[in-house]
Amino acid sequence: MSPSTPLLRGVNLTEIESLALSSQLNMADGHARQELTKAQRSIVDELPDLFAKAAAQPVDDLEREAHRAYLHLLHQHSYPTRPGGVLTCYSSSVAMEILARSLVPAGGGPVALVHPTFDNIPDLLRGNGLRLLPVEEDVLHEGSVSAAVPEGVRCLFITTPNNPTGRVLAEQRLAAIAAECAARDVVLALDTSFRGFDTRSHYDHYAVLRDSGCRWVVIEDTGKLWATLDLKVGLLASSDHVGLPLAKIHSDILLGVSPFVLVLVTRFAEDAAAGGLADLHRFIADNRALVRATLADVPDLAFPDGDARVSVERVDLGERRCLDVWTRLRQSGIYVLPCSQFHWADPARGDHSLRIALARVPGALEAAVRALRAVLLSP
Ligand code: EGV
């Protein structure tokens, strides 16, 4: 065992990400840290006007505009427009906490959760006393639908596209899973925080969910796409008769998000719809290609998510242990994310992979990945 191992035992991914926050070569967290585009820069130049607009307009209108601009951008045309159908939160993790708390009094069995996924999802569920049952990605996406919805669960929670694998739940599969959830009265919950990056997740999920008749919740996140210095919102959308006290718990936590942030989200979403989103997809694809090309000649290395389009890339290290590689990189002030904690039910399965953030300035990404290459090539 390497001397570094105890250092990260019992430490969550966000704690590891926070070690990297002041580093020049922070390839750890999944937040957007690339440069603004010219069009985005001009929105920032207008901030005093946007502030005045936010102060002048009714917040209900601003909230409706932000939901509409963001969800239409991603082709989610059938999102609920009834009052309280989409609750606006400071972040998707706040939405997640509200969902987790709301599930507690619902009674019944454990929550089934995709495995692997970002560890704050299982941590927030467990932190509210809920028992978890892992559902492997392959079981979720292929084979019998009844296996994807384990017997006796109160909720099935799916991250799609998944973090860190980028795997996307196909429309037909979502329809089949939602039908199963409807038949067995299981709440179907989706976290679609990374959907902005992948057009394969731009089919209208809300139409599929509505038509299934199941009880459902969807968590959306504007925070992964644009480098707005964490000015963002999380959205908590739910079906008509979801039977969970979401609005009540939301009101326990907040009155509302800043109207200034709502206006900013609206403007960035409008710019994305006018071509910025396609540019962003090319930018991430280029950064992914840069990572793969830089590491191409390293033996015993693989990119397990060949098809991924999300703003993170996993690297399979072969025999090498991620904590050893992470520790050596850290000595040079370079940060990536070890993958053990993504495997929340079986951390050892992540011990040989790393996650590299792609929403970064290409020059910095290249410097970090060159350093990673040097570490991997030296014994
Ligand atoms: C990622 C930060 C929280 C999260 C990072 C993330 N963690 N909220 N505890 O935003 O993939 O790096 O999602």
PDB file of N, CA and C in Angstrom, residues 139-208:
ATOM      1  N   VAL A 139     -26.789  -3.022 -16.081  1.00  0.00           N
ATOM      2  CA  VAL A 139     -28.117  -3.526 -15.717  1.00  0.00           C
ATOM      3  C   VAL A 139     -29.179  -2.464 -16.026  1.00  0.00           C
ATOM      4  N   LEU A 140     -28.805  -1.226 -15.810  1.00  0.00           N
ATOM      5  CA  LEU A 140     -29.724  -0.123 -16.061  1.00  0.00           C
ATOM      6  C   LEU A 140     -30.018   0.031 -17.550  1.00  0.00           C
ATOM      7  N   HIS A 141     -28.989  -0.114 -18.357  1.00  0.00           N
ATOM      8  CA  HIS A 141     -29.105   0.245 -19.775  1.00  0.00           C
ATOM      9  C   HIS A 141     -29.466  -0.918 -20.677  1.00  0.00           C
ATOM     10  N   GLU A 142     -29.201  -2.163 -20.244  1.00  0.00           N
ATOM     11  CA  GLU A 142     -29.412  -3.327 -21.110  1.00  0.00           C
ATOM     12  C   GLU A 142     -30.150  -4.403 -20.346  1.00  0.00           C
ATOM     13  N   GLY A 143     -30.743  -5.337 -21.108  1.00  0.00           N
ATOM     14  CA  GLY A 143     -31.352  -6.509 -20.493  1.00  0.00           C
ATOM     15  C   GLY A 143     -32.695  -6.188 -19.865  1.00  0.00           C
ATOM     16  N   SER A 144     -33.116  -7.052 -18.942  1.00  0.00           N
ATOM     17  CA  SER A 144     -34.490  -6.981 -18.445  1.00  0.00           C
ATOM     18  C   SER A 144     -34.732  -5.699 -17.648  1.00  0.00           C
ATOM     19  N   VAL A 145     -35.870  -5.075 -17.922  1.00  0.00           N
ATOM     20  CA  VAL A 145     -36.217  -3.831 -17.235  1.00  0.00           C
ATOM     21  C   VAL A 145     -36.533  -4.098 -15.766  1.00  0.00           C
ATOM     22  N   SER A 146     -37.053  -5.285 -15.459  1.00  0.00           N
ATOM     23  CA  SER A 146     -37.378  -5.545 -14.051  1.00  0.00           C
ATOM     24  C   SER A 146     -36.109  -5.617 -13.208  1.00  0.00           C
ATOM     25  N   ALA A 147     -34.983  -6.019 -13.799  1.00  0.00           N
ATOM     26  CA  ALA A 147     -33.712  -6.006 -13.058  1.00  0.00           C
ATOM     27  C   ALA A 147     -33.227  -4.583 -12.819  1.00  0.00           C
ATOM     28  N   ALA A 148     -33.597  -3.679 -13.725  1.00  0.00           N
ATOM     29  CA  ALA A 148     -33.168  -2.279 -13.581  1.00  0.00           C
ATOM     30  C   ALA A 148     -33.950  -1.572 -12.475  1.00  0.00           C
ATOM     31  N   VAL A 149     -35.110  -2.120 -12.123  1.00  0.00           N
ATOM     32  CA  VAL A 149     -35.926  -1.535 -11.050  1.00  0.00           C
ATOM     33  C   VAL A 149     -36.064  -2.605  -9.961  1.00  0.00           C
ATOM     34  N   PRO A 150     -35.083  -2.672  -9.048  1.00  0.00           N
ATOM     35  CA  PRO A 150     -35.063  -3.778  -8.079  1.00  0.00           C
ATOM     36  C   PRO A 150     -36.348  -3.830  -7.246  1.00  0.00           C
ATOM     37  N   GLU A 151     -36.697  -5.036  -6.874  1.00  0.00           N
ATOM     38  CA  GLU A 151     -37.892  -5.303  -6.074  1.00  0.00           C
ATOM     39  C   GLU A 151     -37.884  -4.495  -4.773  1.00  0.00           C
ATOM     40  N   GLY A 152     -38.999  -3.859  -4.461  1.00  0.00           N
ATOM     41  CA  GLY A 152     -39.177  -3.273  -3.132  1.00  0.00           C
ATOM     42  C   GLY A 152     -38.557  -1.910  -2.912  1.00  0.00           C
ATOM     43  N   VAL A 153     -38.010  -1.258  -3.965  1.00  0.00           N
ATOM     44  CA  VAL A 153     -37.409   0.062  -3.749  1.00  0.00           C
ATOM     45  C   VAL A 153     -38.479   1.156  -3.780  1.00  0.00           C
ATOM     46  N   ARG A 154     -38.222   2.249  -3.053  1.00  0.00           N
ATOM     47  CA  ARG A 154     -39.180   3.362  -3.077  1.00  0.00           C
ATOM     48  C   ARG A 154     -38.872   4.344  -4.201  1.00  0.00           C
ATOM     49  N   CYS A 155     -37.610   4.315  -4.657  1.00  0.00           N
ATOM     50  CA  CYS A 155     -37.187   5.278  -5.675  1.00  0.00           C
ATOM     51  C   CYS A 155     -36.034   4.664  -6.462  1.00  0.00           C
ATOM     52  N   LEU A 156     -36.021   4.938  -7.761  1.00  0.00           N
ATOM     53  CA  LEU A 156     -34.869   4.605  -8.597  1.00  0.00           C
ATOM     54  C   LEU A 156     -34.236   5.915  -9.042  1.00  0.00           C
ATOM     55  N   PHE A 157     -32.952   6.092  -8.762  1.00  0.00           N
ATOM     56  CA  PHE A 157     -32.256   7.343  -9.071  1.00  0.00           C
ATOM     57  C   PHE A 157     -31.183   7.084 -10.130  1.00  0.00           C
ATOM     58  N   ILE A 158     -31.274   7.838 -11.228  1.00  0.00           N
ATOM     59  CA  ILE A 158     -30.365   7.646 -12.361  1.00  0.00           C
ATOM     60  C   ILE A 158     -29.713   8.969 -12.730  1.00  0.00           C
ATOM     61  N   THR A 159     -28.396   8.999 -12.823  1.00  0.00           N
ATOM     62  CA  THR A 159     -27.676  10.159 -13.334  1.00  0.00           C
ATOM     63  C   THR A 159     -27.465   9.940 -14.834  1.00  0.00           C
ATOM     64  N   THR A 160     -28.016  10.848 -15.656  1.00  0.00           N
ATOM     65  CA  THR A 160     -27.906  10.694 -17.111  1.00  0.00           C
ATOM     66  C   THR A 160     -27.800  12.038 -17.811  1.00  0.00           C
ATOM     67  N   PRO A 161     -26.730  12.281 -18.573  1.00  0.00           N
ATOM     68  CA  PRO A 161     -25.540  11.454 -18.735  1.00  0.00           C
ATOM     69  C   PRO A 161     -24.869  11.246 -17.376  1.00  0.00           C
ATOM     70  N   ASN A 162     -24.268  10.076 -17.210  1.00  0.00           N
ATOM     71  CA  ASN A 162     -23.701   9.785 -15.899  1.00  0.00           C
ATOM     72  C   ASN A 162     -22.364  10.513 -15.712  1.00  0.00           C
ATOM     73  N   ASN A 163     -22.044  10.778 -14.489  1.00  0.00           N
ATOM     74  CA  ASN A 163     -20.793  11.365 -14.052  1.00  0.00           C
ATOM     75  C   ASN A 163     -20.092  10.316 -13.205  1.00  0.00           C
ATOM     76  N   PRO A 164     -18.972   9.736 -13.624  1.00  0.00           N
ATOM     77  CA  PRO A 164     -18.009  10.212 -14.624  1.00  0.00           C
ATOM     78  C   PRO A 164     -18.073   9.510 -15.979  1.00  0.00           C
ATOM     79  N   THR A 165     -18.956   8.553 -16.217  1.00  0.00           N
ATOM     80  CA  THR A 165     -18.820   7.694 -17.410  1.00  0.00           C
ATOM     81  C   THR A 165     -19.386   8.331 -18.667  1.00  0.00           C
ATOM     82  N   GLY A 166     -20.271   9.307 -18.520  1.00  0.00           N
ATOM     83  CA  GLY A 166     -20.901   9.939 -19.681  1.00  0.00           C
ATOM     84  C   GLY A 166     -22.013   9.113 -20.296  1.00  0.00           C
ATOM     85  N   ARG A 167     -22.335   7.979 -19.706  1.00  0.00           N
ATOM     86  CA  ARG A 167     -23.346   7.110 -20.318  1.00  0.00           C
ATOM     87  C   ARG A 167     -24.735   7.745 -20.262  1.00  0.00           C
ATOM     88  N   VAL A 168     -25.440   7.676 -21.398  1.00  0.00           N
ATOM     89  CA  VAL A 168     -26.732   8.349 -21.570  1.00  0.00           C
ATOM     90  C   VAL A 168     -27.857   7.318 -21.611  1.00  0.00           C
ATOM     91  N   LEU A 169     -28.922   7.577 -20.892  1.00  0.00           N
ATOM     92  CA  LEU A 169     -30.099   6.712 -20.929  1.00  0.00           C
ATOM     93  C   LEU A 169     -30.875   6.996 -22.221  1.00  0.00           C
ATOM     94  N   ALA A 170     -31.034   5.969 -23.056  1.00  0.00           N
ATOM     95  CA  ALA A 170     -31.720   6.140 -24.346  1.00  0.00           C
ATOM     96  C   ALA A 170     -33.221   6.351 -24.132  1.00  0.00           C
ATOM     97  N   GLU A 171     -33.853   6.992 -25.104  1.00  0.00           N
ATOM     98  CA  GLU A 171     -35.276   7.328 -24.970  1.00  0.00           C
ATOM     99  C   GLU A 171     -36.150   6.084 -24.761  1.00  0.00           C
ATOM    100  N   GLN A 172     -35.920   5.051 -25.560  1.00  0.00           N
ATOM    101  CA  GLN A 172     -36.736   3.827 -25.428  1.00  0.00           C
ATOM    102  C   GLN A 172     -36.544   3.193 -24.053  1.00  0.00           C
ATOM    103  N   ARG A 173     -35.310   3.227 -23.574  1.00  0.00           N
ATOM    104  CA  ARG A 173     -35.011   2.630 -22.273  1.00  0.00           C
ATOM    105  C   ARG A 173     -35.658   3.434 -21.145  1.00  0.00           C
ATOM    106  N   LEU A 174     -35.605   4.760 -21.248  1.00  0.00           N
ATOM    107  CA  LEU A 174     -36.285   5.587 -20.247  1.00  0.00           C
ATOM    108  C   LEU A 174     -37.782   5.273 -20.243  1.00  0.00           C
ATOM    109  N   ALA A 175     -38.373   5.127 -21.426  1.00  0.00           N
ATOM    110  CA  ALA A 175     -39.807   4.827 -21.509  1.00  0.00           C
ATOM    111  C   ALA A 175     -40.112   3.494 -20.832  1.00  0.00           C
ATOM    112  N   ALA A 176     -39.263   2.497 -21.079  1.00  0.00           N
ATOM    113  CA  ALA A 176     -39.499   1.164 -20.499  1.00  0.00           C
ATOM    114  C   ALA A 176     -39.325   1.193 -18.975  1.00  0.00           C
ATOM    115  N   ILE A 177     -38.300   1.886 -18.504  1.00  0.00           N
ATOM    116  CA  ILE A 177     -38.060   1.982 -17.055  1.00  0.00           C
ATOM    117  C   ILE A 177     -39.185   2.769 -16.389  1.00  0.00           C
ATOM    118  N   ALA A 178     -39.619   3.851 -17.039  1.00  0.00           N
ATOM    119  CA  ALA A 178     -40.700   4.661 -16.463  1.00  0.00           C
ATOM    120  C   ALA A 178     -41.996   3.853 -16.389  1.00  0.00           C
ATOM    121  N   ALA A 179     -42.258   3.022 -17.393  1.00  0.00           N
ATOM    122  CA  ALA A 179     -43.463   2.180 -17.376  1.00  0.00           C
ATOM    123  C   ALA A 179     -43.394   1.189 -16.212  1.00  0.00           C
ATOM    124  N   GLU A 180     -42.213   0.620 -16.008  1.00  0.00           N
ATOM    125  CA  GLU A 180     -42.020  -0.314 -14.896  1.00  0.00           C
ATOM    126  C   GLU A 180     -42.235   0.413 -13.554  1.00  0.00           C
ATOM    127  N   CYS A 181     -41.697   1.618 -13.447  1.00  0.00           N
ATOM    128  CA  CYS A 181     -41.869   2.406 -12.221  1.00  0.00           C
ATOM    129  C   CYS A 181     -43.349   2.742 -12.001  1.00  0.00           C
ATOM    130  N   ALA A 182     -44.058   3.052 -13.077  1.00  0.00           N
ATOM    131  CA  ALA A 182     -45.491   3.343 -12.961  1.00  0.00           C
ATOM    132  C   ALA A 182     -46.240   2.117 -12.442  1.00  0.00           C
ATOM    133  N   ALA A 183     -45.916   0.962 -13.017  1.00  0.00           N
ATOM    134  CA  ALA A 183     -46.630  -0.275 -12.640  1.00  0.00           C
ATOM    135  C   ALA A 183     -46.376  -0.636 -11.181  1.00  0.00           C
ATOM    136  N   ARG A 184     -45.188  -0.312 -10.672  1.00  0.00           N
ATOM    137  CA  ARG A 184     -44.815  -0.736  -9.316  1.00  0.00           C
ATOM    138  C   ARG A 184     -44.826   0.414  -8.331  1.00  0.00           C
ATOM    139  N   ASP A 185     -45.299   1.568  -8.751  1.00  0.00           N
ATOM    140  CA  ASP A 185     -45.359   2.779  -7.918  1.00  0.00           C
ATOM    141  C   ASP A 185     -44.009   3.125  -7.281  1.00  0.00           C
ATOM    142  N   VAL A 186     -42.969   3.117  -8.112  1.00  0.00           N
ATOM    143  CA  VAL A 186     -41.637   3.550  -7.693  1.00  0.00           C
ATOM    144  C   VAL A 186     -41.426   4.964  -8.236  1.00  0.00           C
ATOM    145  N   VAL A 187     -40.897   5.852  -7.404  1.00  0.00           N
ATOM    146  CA  VAL A 187     -40.566   7.199  -7.878  1.00  0.00           C
ATOM    147  C   VAL A 187     -39.315   7.107  -8.763  1.00  0.00           C
ATOM    148  N   LEU A 188     -39.396   7.647  -9.964  1.00  0.00           N
ATOM    149  CA  LEU A 188     -38.235   7.660 -10.856  1.00  0.00           C
ATOM    150  C   LEU A 188     -37.588   9.038 -10.786  1.00  0.00           C
ATOM    151  N   ALA A 189     -36.318   9.084 -10.366  1.00  0.00           N
ATOM    152  CA  ALA A 189     -35.603  10.360 -10.226  1.00  0.00           C
ATOM    153  C   ALA A 189     -34.406  10.378 -11.176  1.00  0.00           C
ATOM    154  N   LEU A 190     -34.274  11.473 -11.910  1.00  0.00           N
ATOM    155  CA  LEU A 190     -33.151  11.636 -12.837  1.00  0.00           C
ATOM    156  C   LEU A 190     -32.333  12.845 -12.427  1.00  0.00           C
ATOM    157  N   ASP A 191     -31.009  12.719 -12.506  1.00  0.00           N
ATOM    158  CA  ASP A 191     -30.115  13.877 -12.398  1.00  0.00           C
ATOM    159  C   ASP A 191     -29.502  14.080 -13.774  1.00  0.00           C
ATOM    160  N   THR A 192     -29.891  15.167 -14.419  1.00  0.00           N
ATOM    161  CA  THR A 192     -29.449  15.412 -15.797  1.00  0.00           C
ATOM    162  C   THR A 192     -28.467  16.586 -15.868  1.00  0.00           C
ATOM    163  N   SER A 193     -27.707  16.779 -14.794  1.00  0.00           N
ATOM    164  CA  SER A 193     -26.812  17.940 -14.696  1.00  0.00           C
ATOM    165  C   SER A 193     -25.852  18.083 -15.880  1.00  0.00           C
ATOM    166  N   PHE A 194     -25.448  16.962 -16.487  1.00  0.00           N
ATOM    167  CA  PHE A 194     -24.476  17.019 -17.581  1.00  0.00           C
ATOM    168  C   PHE A 194     -25.130  16.969 -18.960  1.00  0.00           C
ATOM    169  N   ARG A 195     -26.461  17.086 -19.022  1.00  0.00           N
ATOM    170  CA  ARG A 195     -27.115  16.861 -20.313  1.00  0.00           C
ATOM    171  C   ARG A 195     -26.765  17.915 -21.364  1.00  0.00           C
ATOM    172  N   GLY A 196     -26.365  19.104 -20.917  1.00  0.00           N
ATOM    173  CA  GLY A 196     -26.058  20.156 -21.876  1.00  0.00           C
ATOM    174  C   GLY A 196     -24.970  19.772 -22.872  1.00  0.00           C
ATOM    175  N   PHE A 197     -24.110  18.828 -22.492  1.00  0.00           N
ATOM    176  CA  PHE A 197     -22.969  18.477 -23.332  1.00  0.00           C
ATOM    177  C   PHE A 197     -23.290  17.429 -24.385  1.00  0.00           C
ATOM    178  N   ASP A 198     -24.411  16.754 -24.236  1.00  0.00           N
ATOM    179  CA  ASP A 198     -24.625  15.570 -25.067  1.00  0.00           C
ATOM    180  C   ASP A 198     -25.994  15.609 -25.731  1.00  0.00           C
ATOM    181  N   THR A 199     -25.997  15.820 -27.052  1.00  0.00           N
ATOM    182  CA  THR A 199     -27.274  15.927 -27.771  1.00  0.00           C
ATOM    183  C   THR A 199     -28.087  14.629 -27.696  1.00  0.00           C
ATOM    184  N   ARG A 200     -27.439  13.519 -27.386  1.00  0.00           N
ATOM    185  CA  ARG A 200     -28.198  12.267 -27.242  1.00  0.00           C
ATOM    186  C   ARG A 200     -29.107  12.297 -26.016  1.00  0.00           C
ATOM    187  N   SER A 201     -28.900  13.254 -25.124  1.00  0.00           N
ATOM    188  CA  SER A 201     -29.812  13.401 -23.978  1.00  0.00           C
ATOM    189  C   SER A 201     -30.736  14.611 -24.159  1.00  0.00           C
ATOM    190  N   HIS A 202     -30.900  15.046 -25.435  1.00  0.00           N
ATOM    191  CA  HIS A 202     -31.771  16.196 -25.700  1.00  0.00           C
ATOM    192  C   HIS A 202     -33.151  15.795 -26.211  1.00  0.00           C
ATOM    193  N   TYR A 203     -33.483  14.518 -26.220  1.00  0.00           N
ATOM    194  CA  TYR A 203     -34.882  14.152 -26.478  1.00  0.00           C
ATOM    195  C   TYR A 203     -35.715  14.636 -25.285  1.00  0.00           C
ATOM    196  N   ASP A 204     -37.011  14.808 -25.512  1.00  0.00           N
ATOM    197  CA  ASP A 204     -37.856  15.437 -24.485  1.00  0.00           C
ATOM    198  C   ASP A 204     -38.195  14.436 -23.362  1.00  0.00           C
ATOM    199  N   HIS A 205     -37.329  14.420 -22.346  1.00  0.00           N
ATOM    200  CA  HIS A 205     -37.523  13.498 -21.217  1.00  0.00           C
ATOM    201  C   HIS A 205     -38.874  13.709 -20.542  1.00  0.00           C
ATOM    202  N   TYR A 206     -39.307  14.978 -20.475  1.00  0.00           N
ATOM    203  CA  TYR A 206     -40.542  15.284 -19.747  1.00  0.00           C
ATOM    204  C   TYR A 206     -41.759  14.718 -20.460  1.00  0.00           C
ATOM    205  N   ALA A 207     -41.708  14.636 -21.791  1.00  0.00           N
ATOM    206  CA  ALA A 207     -42.813  14.018 -22.541  1.00  0.00           C
ATOM    207  C   ALA A 207     -42.850  12.511 -22.243  1.00  0.00           C
ATOM    208  N   VAL A 208     -41.674  11.885 -22.227  1.00  0.00           N
ATOM    209  CA  VAL A 208     -41.605  10.447 -21.955  1.00  0.00           C
ATOM    210  C   VAL A 208     -42.121  10.158 -20.543  1.00  0.00           C
TER     211      VAL A 208
END
